[in-house]
């Protein structure tokens, strides 16, 4: 096992660019997407049509922007707003009406659902107030409600399950975990593909004739893939924790989850290697399949957005969703060892099953 | 020492190797000749215990190696047809890797690496990466990697395919030295007849998965003792003349060459006059007529009706 492991190490020592590039990519992707996509405000163009358009626009923009920190609604020309959506410069524009609204969008993206929820809430609330006031003028009623709520008869205080302050979801942290795990899967895959490369080049046969057992040949390759994948993830987490001062939670727990994820990713790569049999086919299939996993696992969107039952079923067959969930629980909600046992166990189960099938498939072609 | 008994391999109902019986005696150098697709590599893979035969047996000193190949593997050095090396590592690093895999003791490994590098003539290039080597140099290191553990039996699967004449000569010289001075038993497969003629005491000729002839070079050539191979240089090419020659009595095979014809025929003193007569009729002049010394290539042509490179 040791010579096989060491030979792989020597190859990477001579050409470390791939690993360093992937570490850099993990950091870069987290910085770009983690800081911009979810932490800056979204601007939504709104407009009305007809003779009293200006009045409608003023009324609803004021209500839409009230107590709203994440989204800014700005009045825009109809033609310009539609053009921007058509050209993909904006995801959404809203046509405001007296008592109703229309969303103008080119595709059904996750953030559109969030905006729709916000707008729907404002229009529903206004409709309720108008029903209570019995007229379209709800300004007085609003003031009365605001005054009343300054001294409410009862207050609701929300606490976490542990009794502490409720922690809000941090998309930046989720993306940090997501991108790091995703890019590490590539490194792991390309290393596991060394098995296929050895089989095609004849090195595998040569080792087969040596006293090195087949188990040791596989162990050498897979252990090295595990080692390098885990090293990459650990390096990224440590850089974020100590150099960039991100709060990534208890390191021992996060690294344990990363280790189990690495193990199951090695197994997943072995499964693909077993199916593909040659390094060329692996290089074609693996990079095509892997980018889909974080998408269907809901890694790039807030929890709950990815609710398609087919996608969630497929996502459950891969370790990424479990790993990100466990890491987020540990980082944000202070989950302890017992609370991450379920996702960790599922990842281990994936590791055992995929490894078994992968090695079996790889060996079947050689009998 | 090593023998195969009715060794057979089928892939999806197609027999690639069909009941092959061959043996290697200690210190022998045996050639396995055949065109591409004859089943040589599959035979070697079965002998080397890399793939299991569909039926038949491989015996080492009378003991079957199919179920327990470990004794055989210790004695065996296999040089595969492909370059089974890590391109990203140097020649030295590759040899060290395979030496460790073969559990060559640490103290002797360094010495052994230098010995095999010396043997293949690449001692001064050992620190260079394999990917910077020429095809011939890669093949030489490919051989060196199989010699690290001092194998008693060396199996070489077409070790000279696609390389320069200098590297080819070096490889042939290395194999000859291993066989003659170190007593290594050699099984050498090739479709280059002249290499097998140079190196091997005994030859097996394979075609379509079967052994079609076996024996020493002299024994194989004696197959042609009742035949002559005649090279005829003609003033011009003529299909009609070629067809006519094919119909002459005792003519077995006619092959067109760049200069004229190569005729294989039973020994017949009247053949020359028949040829001259036929040439006159077709208006062709015979510029040269030469009875060639038969080679193994001629034996192969005689047995299969085709040349080795077909």
XYZ file of C-alpha atoms in Angstrom:
677
model
C 0.000 0.000 0.000
C 2.762 2.418 0.954
C 4.558 2.411 -2.446
C 1.264 3.099 -4.240
C 0.407 5.947 -1.861
C 3.894 7.394 -2.112
C 3.960 7.226 -5.926
C 0.736 9.254 -6.076
C 2.219 11.758 -3.644
C 5.379 12.073 -5.742
C 3.288 12.830 -8.834
C 1.427 15.624 -7.037
C 4.582 16.917 -5.412
C 5.981 17.405 -8.888
C 2.794 19.029 -10.151
C 1.006 20.679 -7.206
C -0.796 23.216 -9.392
C -4.085 21.304 -9.515
C -4.487 21.146 -5.738
C -3.384 24.751 -5.235
C -5.767 25.923 -7.978
C -8.666 24.094 -6.375
C -7.883 25.554 -2.938
C -7.750 29.012 -4.532
C -11.016 28.366 -6.373
C -12.806 27.353 -3.161
C -11.743 30.594 -1.488
C -12.497 32.725 -4.533
C -15.951 31.255 -5.127
C -16.908 31.732 -1.473
C -15.687 35.318 -1.477
C -17.436 36.218 -4.726
C -20.772 34.475 -4.229
C -20.870 34.468 -0.441
C -20.388 38.203 -0.208
C -22.344 39.454 -3.177
C -25.254 37.249 -4.108
C -26.849 36.913 -0.708
C -25.571 39.702 1.427
C -26.258 42.758 -0.749
C -29.660 44.257 -1.403
C -31.688 43.284 -4.419
C -33.282 46.052 -6.450
C -36.631 45.382 -8.087
C -38.107 47.686 -10.752
C -41.824 48.473 -10.335
C -44.172 50.403 -12.581
C -47.863 51.068 -13.148
C -49.835 51.944 -16.258
C -52.924 54.018 -16.938
C -53.972 57.569 -16.045
C -53.330 57.283 -12.281
C -50.071 55.341 -12.651
C -48.005 57.743 -10.596
C -50.416 57.607 -7.692
C -50.464 53.784 -7.705
C -46.667 53.632 -7.908
C -46.152 56.062 -5.004
C -48.642 54.232 -2.794
C -47.260 50.725 -3.272
C -43.533 51.616 -3.336
C -43.941 53.263 0.055
C -45.636 50.146 1.453
C -43.276 47.703 -0.234
C -40.162 49.452 1.069
C -41.564 49.820 4.599
C -39.602 47.617 7.077
C -37.814 45.908 4.197
C -34.050 45.589 4.568
C -33.219 43.068 1.868
C -35.063 44.308 -1.199
C -35.390 47.795 -2.597
C -38.364 48.534 -4.856
C -37.706 51.389 -7.292
C -40.093 53.062 -9.727
C -39.096 52.578 -13.318
C -40.392 53.184 -16.850
C -42.462 50.257 -18.146
C -40.474 49.847 -21.360
C -37.145 50.022 -19.597
C -38.211 47.527 -16.889
C -39.497 45.001 -19.433
C -36.381 45.419 -21.586
C -34.084 44.754 -18.648
C -35.923 41.537 -17.784
C -35.895 40.467 -21.423
C -32.152 41.070 -21.677
C -31.463 39.268 -18.405
C -30.178 42.406 -16.657
C -32.856 41.978 -13.987
C -34.530 38.781 -12.789
C -37.882 40.415 -12.151
C -40.039 43.547 -12.581
C -43.486 44.174 -11.070
C -46.527 45.711 -12.723
C -48.484 47.440 -9.956
C -52.250 47.841 -10.142
C -54.863 49.414 -7.911
C -55.487 46.264 -5.859
C -53.318 43.708 -7.577
C -49.907 43.104 -9.153
C -48.229 41.074 -11.878
C -44.694 39.623 -11.761
C -42.725 39.983 -14.993
C -39.912 37.476 -15.181
C -38.050 35.400 -17.722
C -37.406 32.335 -15.562
C -38.517 30.806 -12.281
C -35.479 31.463 -10.079
C -35.327 30.893 -6.305
C -35.059 34.611 -5.409
C -38.224 35.337 -7.417
C -40.164 33.147 -5.035
C -38.797 35.174 -2.110
C -39.789 38.482 -3.734
C -43.213 37.118 -4.603
C -43.719 36.210 -0.936
C -42.792 39.768 0.156
C -45.072 41.446 -2.385
C -47.939 39.079 -1.677
C -47.687 39.801 2.047
C -47.891 43.591 1.507
C -50.892 43.375 -0.861
C -52.743 40.936 1.424
C -52.152 43.142 4.460
C -53.434 46.212 2.584
C -56.531 44.312 1.415
C -57.264 43.293 5.013
C -56.868 46.882 6.250
C -59.136 48.175 3.487
C -61.754 45.590 4.475
C -61.573 46.724 8.106
C -61.592 50.466 7.241
C -64.343 50.027 4.672
C -62.570 52.352 2.286
C -59.425 52.574 0.177
C -57.812 55.051 2.577
C -56.036 53.000 5.196
C -53.526 55.602 6.400
C -55.428 56.431 9.534
C -56.018 52.793 10.373
C -52.345 52.038 9.887
C -51.316 54.793 12.263
C -53.829 53.494 14.801
C -52.438 49.967 14.536
C -48.857 51.248 14.815
C -49.752 53.203 17.925
C -51.505 50.184 19.376
C -48.518 47.939 18.680
C -46.181 50.285 20.550
C -47.685 48.848 23.713
C -48.991 45.448 22.700
C -51.100 43.421 25.126
C -48.799 40.457 24.684
C -45.372 39.988 23.164
C -43.928 36.864 21.579
C -40.279 36.156 22.172
C -38.726 33.541 19.933
C -35.897 31.456 21.294
C -33.916 28.576 19.869
C -34.515 24.965 20.925
C -31.631 25.267 23.382
C -33.132 28.378 24.920
C -30.569 30.724 23.394
C -31.027 33.519 20.908
C -32.447 32.393 17.609
C -29.690 32.365 15.035
C -30.566 33.614 11.599
C -29.497 31.586 8.597
C -26.186 32.731 7.125
C -26.021 32.126 3.404
C -22.345 33.128 3.254
C -21.383 30.304 5.597
C -23.537 27.843 3.671
C -21.837 28.834 0.427
C -18.417 28.546 2.061
C -19.169 24.949 3.019
C -20.901 24.232 -0.298
C -18.148 25.500 -2.563
C -15.372 23.939 -0.492
C -17.049 20.522 -0.571
C -17.993 20.836 -4.232
C -14.491 21.723 -5.422
C -12.939 19.061 -3.172
C -15.118 16.492 -4.978
C -13.288 17.355 -8.190
C -9.876 16.881 -6.593
C -10.988 13.565 -5.099
C -12.459 12.405 -8.408
C -9.348 13.169 -10.410
C -7.216 11.308 -7.862
C -9.485 8.237 -7.792
C -9.333 8.251 -11.589
C -5.666 7.299 -11.118
C -6.954 3.737 -10.618
C -8.468 3.728 -14.113
C -5.313 5.337 -15.512
C -3.146 2.632 -13.909
C -5.413 -0.097 -15.259
C -5.209 1.263 -18.797
C -1.463 1.987 -18.729
C -0.599 -1.497 -17.485
C 0.858 -0.318 -14.146
C -2.065 -2.064 -12.397
C -1.194 -5.396 -14.022
C 2.429 -4.955 -13.143
C 1.512 -4.372 -9.501
C -0.885 -7.290 -9.695
C 2.065 -9.555 -10.416
C 4.029 -8.118 -7.503
C 3.523 -9.148 -3.876
C 1.296 -6.056 -3.388
C -2.228 -7.388 -2.881
C -5.176 -5.985 -4.784
C -6.610 -4.706 -1.503
C -3.417 -2.776 -0.885
C -3.423 -1.406 -4.422
C -6.934 -0.025 -3.960
C -6.192 1.144 -0.414
C -3.084 3.028 -1.537
C -4.983 4.922 -4.221
C -8.148 5.544 -2.203
C -6.300 6.561 0.944
C -4.277 9.069 -1.035
C -7.440 10.460 -2.654
C -8.965 10.756 0.819
C -5.862 12.411 2.202
C -5.570 15.001 -0.561
C -9.314 15.803 -0.582
C -9.391 16.231 3.167
C -6.214 18.290 3.135
C -7.767 20.657 0.598
C -10.948 21.138 2.630
C -9.065 21.555 5.910
C -6.759 24.138 4.302
C -9.742 26.196 3.070
C -11.541 26.030 6.436
C -8.414 27.007 8.345
C -7.743 29.935 6.001
C -11.301 31.192 6.488
C -11.207 30.663 10.266
C -7.815 32.137 11.053
C -6.883 34.373 8.118
C -10.228 35.763 7.012
C -11.884 35.608 10.436
C -15.018 33.795 9.331
C -17.071 32.075 12.010
C -17.130 28.522 10.780
C -18.086 26.876 14.059
C -16.336 24.224 16.164
C -13.393 23.098 14.018
C -13.166 19.560 15.398
C -16.791 18.899 14.506
C -16.560 20.573 11.096
C -13.387 18.656 10.230
C -14.951 15.374 11.350
C -17.926 15.988 9.062
C -15.477 16.939 6.283
C -13.590 13.668 6.829
C -16.760 11.581 6.558
C -17.822 13.577 3.498
C -14.397 12.944 1.940
C -14.782 9.220 2.550
C -18.190 9.111 0.880
C -16.942 11.294 -2.000
C -14.043 8.878 -2.557
C -16.631 6.079 -2.731
C -18.789 8.059 -5.137
C -15.756 8.664 -7.377
C -14.923 4.944 -7.156
C -18.474 4.149 -8.267
C -18.099 6.401 -11.320
C -14.626 4.938 -11.989
C -16.116 1.434 -11.819
C -18.765 2.355 -14.366
C -16.527 4.256 -16.747
C -13.466 1.951 -16.694
C -11.160 4.317 -18.614
C -9.711 7.669 -17.483
C -11.029 9.387 -20.606
C -14.622 8.284 -19.988
C -14.287 9.192 -16.320
C -13.085 12.671 -17.263
C -16.133 13.010 -19.482
C -18.766 11.689 -17.062
C -17.568 12.846 -13.639
C -17.255 16.607 -14.303
C -20.666 16.485 -16.005
C -22.413 14.847 -13.047
C -20.738 16.530 -10.063
C -21.897 20.161 -10.679
C -25.517 18.971 -10.565
C -25.158 17.595 -7.035
C -24.905 20.926 -5.111
C -27.721 22.371 -7.214
C -30.229 19.610 -6.489
C -28.969 19.360 -2.909
C -30.015 23.003 -2.431
C -26.523 24.123 -1.457
C -26.713 27.394 -3.401
C -30.148 28.447 -2.104
C -31.618 29.058 1.361
C -33.113 26.021 3.130
C -36.567 25.023 1.917
C -36.294 26.553 -1.538
C -35.377 23.253 -3.198
C -38.585 21.302 -2.563
C -39.057 19.317 -5.776
C -39.586 15.722 -4.544
C -37.735 14.178 -7.498
C -34.697 16.416 -7.030
C -34.641 15.949 -3.274
C -34.826 12.170 -3.728
C -31.875 12.247 -6.130
C -29.996 14.618 -3.827
C -30.462 12.156 -0.972
C -28.346 9.646 -2.921
C -25.330 11.961 -2.685
C -23.385 12.985 0.410
C -23.254 16.734 -0.190
C -26.683 17.660 1.199
C -26.027 15.711 4.410
C -22.570 17.230 4.851
C -23.706 20.848 4.354
C -26.687 20.284 6.645
C -24.487 18.831 9.386
C -21.891 21.582 8.998
C -24.544 24.320 9.120
C -26.109 22.727 12.199
C -22.726 22.643 13.891
C -21.647 26.118 12.777
C -24.863 28.091 13.268
C -27.010 26.188 15.718
C -24.345 24.705 17.969
C -25.256 21.093 17.205
C -23.157 18.595 19.141
C -21.833 15.144 18.195
C -25.126 13.344 18.873
C -27.079 15.795 16.715
C -24.927 15.258 13.631
C -24.959 11.477 13.955
C -27.800 10.986 11.470
C -26.257 12.840 8.484
C -22.844 11.371 9.335
C -24.293 7.846 9.454
C -26.034 8.349 6.122
C -22.771 9.524 4.551
C -21.010 6.447 5.931
C -23.748 4.248 4.488
C -23.287 5.905 1.088
C -19.524 5.343 1.433
C -19.895 1.617 2.102
C -22.469 0.957 -0.636
C -20.796 2.993 -3.396
C -17.353 1.638 -2.589
C -18.620 -1.937 -2.760
C -20.405 -1.450 -6.060
C -17.577 0.638 -7.558
C -14.804 -1.850 -6.823
C -16.991 -4.736 -7.946
C -17.739 -3.048 -11.255
C -14.084 -2.169 -11.765
C -12.997 -5.742 -11.147
C -15.795 -7.314 -13.203
C -14.339 -6.090 -16.484
C -10.980 -7.615 -15.637
C -12.076 -11.192 -15.003
C 9.634 -25.718 -16.039
C 6.510 -23.903 -17.284
C 3.857 -25.406 -19.513
C 0.341 -24.764 -20.676
C -2.134 -27.578 -21.114
C -4.996 -27.070 -23.554
C -5.109 -23.418 -22.545
C -8.292 -21.803 -23.860
C -9.840 -18.381 -23.541
C -13.188 -17.346 -24.943
C -14.754 -13.906 -24.967
C -18.500 -13.998 -25.610
C -18.443 -17.367 -27.351
C -15.442 -16.400 -29.481
C -12.366 -18.515 -28.863
C -9.403 -16.155 -28.772
C -7.000 -18.821 -27.596
C -7.823 -22.378 -28.576
C -6.329 -25.293 -26.608
C -2.746 -24.132 -26.654
C -0.026 -26.482 -25.439
C 3.409 -24.986 -25.028
C 6.313 -25.439 -22.671
C 9.417 -23.591 -21.556
C 12.487 -25.403 -20.288
C 14.871 -23.762 -17.829
C 17.285 -21.435 -19.590
C 15.494 -21.655 -22.919
C 14.616 -18.736 -25.125
C 11.317 -19.413 -26.827
C 9.580 -17.290 -29.416
C 5.857 -16.939 -29.827
C 5.205 -15.691 -33.320
C 2.002 -14.578 -34.872
C 0.295 -11.699 -36.622
C -1.714 -9.050 -34.771
C -4.839 -10.586 -33.275
C -3.408 -14.119 -33.249
C -3.972 -14.394 -29.470
C -0.370 -13.949 -28.301
C -1.084 -11.277 -25.662
C -4.065 -13.195 -24.273
C -1.914 -16.323 -24.028
C 0.772 -14.385 -22.196
C -1.765 -12.814 -19.840
C -3.042 -16.273 -18.945
C 0.450 -17.659 -18.444
C 1.299 -14.675 -16.243
C -1.880 -15.290 -14.185
C -3.321 -11.887 -15.089
C -6.461 -13.369 -16.603
C -8.082 -16.698 -15.887
C -8.404 -19.182 -18.729
C -11.817 -20.436 -19.767
C -10.346 -23.921 -19.607
C -6.963 -25.608 -19.505
C -4.089 -25.151 -17.129
C -0.763 -23.416 -16.616
C 1.740 -25.554 -14.720
C 4.954 -24.548 -13.024
C 7.178 -27.561 -12.362
C 4.111 -29.771 -12.700
C 1.952 -27.761 -10.264
C -1.097 -25.852 -11.450
C -0.797 -22.089 -11.014
C -4.391 -21.171 -11.775
C -5.678 -21.196 -8.208
C -2.451 -20.241 -6.483
C -0.206 -18.186 -8.731
C 2.035 -16.758 -5.989
C 4.982 -19.125 -6.621
C 4.880 -18.355 -10.329
C 4.616 -14.614 -9.792
C 7.757 -14.575 -7.649
C 9.726 -16.104 -10.527
C 8.109 -14.089 -13.261
C 9.089 -10.816 -14.892
C 6.570 -9.532 -17.402
C 7.276 -6.793 -19.909
C 3.892 -5.658 -21.192
C 3.267 -4.360 -24.670
C 2.146 -0.988 -23.296
C 4.462 1.391 -21.439
C 3.445 0.496 -17.897
C 5.237 3.348 -16.166
C 4.332 6.621 -14.465
C 5.132 9.291 -17.058
C 5.266 12.028 -14.397
C 8.037 10.296 -12.456
C 11.690 9.902 -13.364
C 13.187 6.605 -14.522
C 14.815 6.178 -11.114
C 11.583 6.938 -9.225
C 9.659 4.464 -11.361
C 12.192 1.739 -10.733
C 12.248 2.494 -7.023
C 8.443 2.310 -6.950
C 8.324 -1.076 -8.692
C 11.279 -2.330 -6.648
C 9.423 -1.507 -3.441
C 6.266 -3.107 -4.820
C 8.314 -6.254 -5.489
C 9.697 -5.995 -1.951
C 13.301 -5.868 -3.052
C 15.212 -5.262 0.163
C 16.144 -1.664 0.818
C 19.902 -2.337 0.870
C 19.904 -4.193 -2.430
C 17.310 -2.053 -4.208
C 19.665 0.859 -4.889
C 22.313 -1.499 -6.287
C 19.745 -3.385 -8.336
C 18.284 -0.170 -9.810
C 21.741 0.862 -11.015
C 22.363 -2.638 -12.412
C 19.167 -2.734 -14.486
C 19.684 0.850 -15.653
C 23.144 -0.136 -16.767
C 21.737 -3.191 -18.490
C 19.311 -1.120 -20.578
C 21.894 1.618 -21.140
C 20.065 4.465 -19.428
C 22.092 4.913 -16.260
C 23.025 8.470 -17.175
C 19.385 9.432 -17.847
C 17.891 8.042 -14.627
C 16.896 11.413 -13.150
C 14.905 12.461 -16.199
C 11.135 12.175 -16.344
C 9.726 9.283 -18.370
C 7.527 11.654 -20.368
C 10.653 13.310 -21.780
C 12.006 9.965 -23.077
C 11.738 8.709 -26.641
C 9.562 5.657 -27.350
C 12.623 3.415 -27.410
C 13.953 4.693 -24.088
C 10.552 4.202 -22.475
C 10.515 0.613 -23.693
C 13.960 0.039 -22.226
C 12.840 1.304 -18.815
C 9.712 -0.830 -19.262
C 12.032 -3.841 -19.479
C 14.222 -2.647 -16.604
C 11.174 -2.467 -14.315
C 10.495 -6.156 -14.943
C 14.055 -7.163 -14.047
C 14.379 -5.557 -10.608
C 13.475 -8.692 -8.652
C 15.776 -10.964 -10.686
C 13.058 -13.041 -12.323
C 13.896 -16.576 -13.430
C 11.352 -16.403 -16.248
C 11.013 -13.308 -18.393
C 7.989 -12.841 -20.626
C 8.236 -10.060 -23.166
C 5.144 -9.029 -25.122
C 6.240 -7.322 -28.328
C 8.841 -5.165 -26.587
C 10.127 -3.517 -29.758
C 6.907 -2.218 -31.309
C 7.310 1.214 -32.859
C 10.842 2.061 -31.795
C 14.055 3.207 -33.425
C 16.628 0.629 -34.672
C 19.169 1.654 -32.028
C 16.771 0.976 -29.151
C 15.624 -2.228 -30.822
C 19.192 -3.511 -31.035
C 19.762 -2.553 -27.413
C 16.650 -4.413 -26.303
C 17.545 -7.516 -28.312
C 21.067 -7.429 -26.900
C 19.724 -7.100 -23.341
C 17.380 -10.054 -23.788
C 20.151 -12.171 -25.326
C 22.485 -11.317 -22.448
C 19.850 -12.165 -19.848
C 19.240 -15.505 -21.488
C 22.804 -16.476 -22.282
C 24.820 -15.106 -19.381
C 22.275 -15.087 -16.557
C 20.329 -18.170 -17.615
C 16.968 -16.399 -17.564
C 14.235 -18.359 -19.308
C 12.677 -16.153 -21.970
C 9.315 -16.215 -23.702
C 9.452 -13.612 -26.433
C 6.428 -12.671 -28.495
C 6.710 -10.646 -31.609
C 5.461 -10.325 -35.108
C 8.970 -9.414 -36.236
C 10.299 -12.709 -37.580
C 13.941 -11.591 -37.665
C 13.945 -10.830 -33.901
C 12.677 -14.288 -33.064
C 15.191 -15.828 -35.491
C 17.995 -13.962 -33.724
C 16.959 -14.641 -30.139
C 15.092 -17.879 -29.805
C 16.093 -21.529 -29.682
C 12.583 -22.679 -30.267
C 9.551 -21.067 -31.887
C 5.790 -21.458 -31.623
C 3.816 -20.052 -34.522
C 0.307 -18.924 -33.660
C -2.585 -17.950 -35.863
C -6.295 -17.536 -35.070
C -5.707 -18.589 -31.461
C -4.018 -21.867 -32.339
C -0.450 -23.105 -32.440
C 0.028 -24.045 -36.076
C 3.694 -25.053 -35.929
C 6.439 -25.517 -33.391
C 10.081 -26.475 -33.286
C 13.575 -25.106 -33.549
C 14.337 -22.720 -36.366
C 15.915 -25.547 -38.371
C 12.947 -27.829 -37.764
C 10.538 -25.174 -38.928
C 12.622 -24.404 -41.984
C 12.695 -28.086 -42.862
C 8.959 -27.767 -43.527
C 10.109 -25.982 -46.647
C 12.813 -28.503 -47.577
C 10.737 -29.796 -50.443
C 9.995 -26.268 -51.612
C 11.853 -23.382 -53.140
C 11.235 -19.700 -52.727
C 12.130 -17.926 -55.931
C 12.495 -14.201 -56.453
C 11.874 -13.133 -60.047
C 12.695 -9.642 -61.314
C 10.549 -8.651 -64.309
C 10.837 -5.979 -66.983
C 7.239 -4.916 -66.323
C 4.235 -5.826 -64.200
C 1.525 -7.981 -65.665
C -1.552 -9.386 -63.966
C -2.034 -11.861 -66.798
C 1.491 -13.201 -66.305
C 0.962 -13.517 -62.541
C -2.281 -15.409 -63.093
C -0.558 -17.686 -65.550
C 2.262 -18.485 -63.077
C -0.322 -19.402 -60.457
C -1.669 -22.086 -62.753
C 1.708 -23.720 -63.387
C 2.122 -27.193 -61.870
C 3.954 -27.282 -58.498
C 3.514 -23.534 -57.884
C 2.084 -23.145 -54.387
C 1.928 -19.390 -53.823
C 2.674 -16.270 -55.845
C 3.202 -12.921 -54.205
C 3.781 -9.644 -56.048
C 6.817 -7.669 -54.915
C 8.126 -4.252 -55.917
C 10.502 -5.829 -58.427
C 8.366 -8.637 -59.731
C 7.197 -11.855 -58.148
C 8.008 -14.093 -55.203
C 7.078 -17.643 -55.997
C 6.832 -20.533 -53.589
C 6.899 -23.820 -55.430
C 7.741 -27.488 -54.989
C 11.315 -28.302 -56.029
C 11.074 -28.602 -59.786
C 13.894 -28.360 -62.277
C 11.536 -27.356 -65.072
C 10.119 -24.311 -63.349
C 12.623 -21.883 -64.862
C 11.887 -23.004 -68.412
C 8.124 -22.821 -67.721
C 8.575 -19.269 -66.430
C 10.640 -18.181 -69.418
C 8.101 -19.695 -71.759
C 5.192 -17.913 -70.054
C 7.118 -14.618 -70.001
C 7.866 -14.810 -73.733
C 4.188 -15.331 -74.466
C 3.281 -12.214 -72.458
C 6.117 -10.132 -73.903
C 7.893 -9.821 -70.557
C 11.596 -10.164 -69.918
C 12.922 -11.978 -66.848
C 15.701 -9.699 -65.608
C 16.770 -11.815 -62.637
C 15.955 -15.226 -61.175
C 17.080 -16.146 -57.668
C 16.349 -19.129 -55.453
C 16.141 -17.598 -51.960
C 17.246 -19.180 -48.701
C 13.964 -19.809 -46.856
C 13.228 -17.843 -43.663
C 10.690 -18.258 -40.903
C 8.652 -15.630 -42.743
C 8.425 -18.124 -45.629
C 7.402 -20.840 -43.196
C 4.653 -18.601 -41.888
C 3.538 -17.764 -45.411
C 3.524 -21.435 -46.268
C 1.459 -22.351 -43.201
C -1.074 -19.535 -43.198
C -1.091 -18.192 -46.731
C -0.347 -14.696 -45.461
C 2.592 -12.666 -44.216
C 3.113 -11.820 -40.538
C 2.296 -8.167 -41.031
C -1.009 -8.857 -42.804
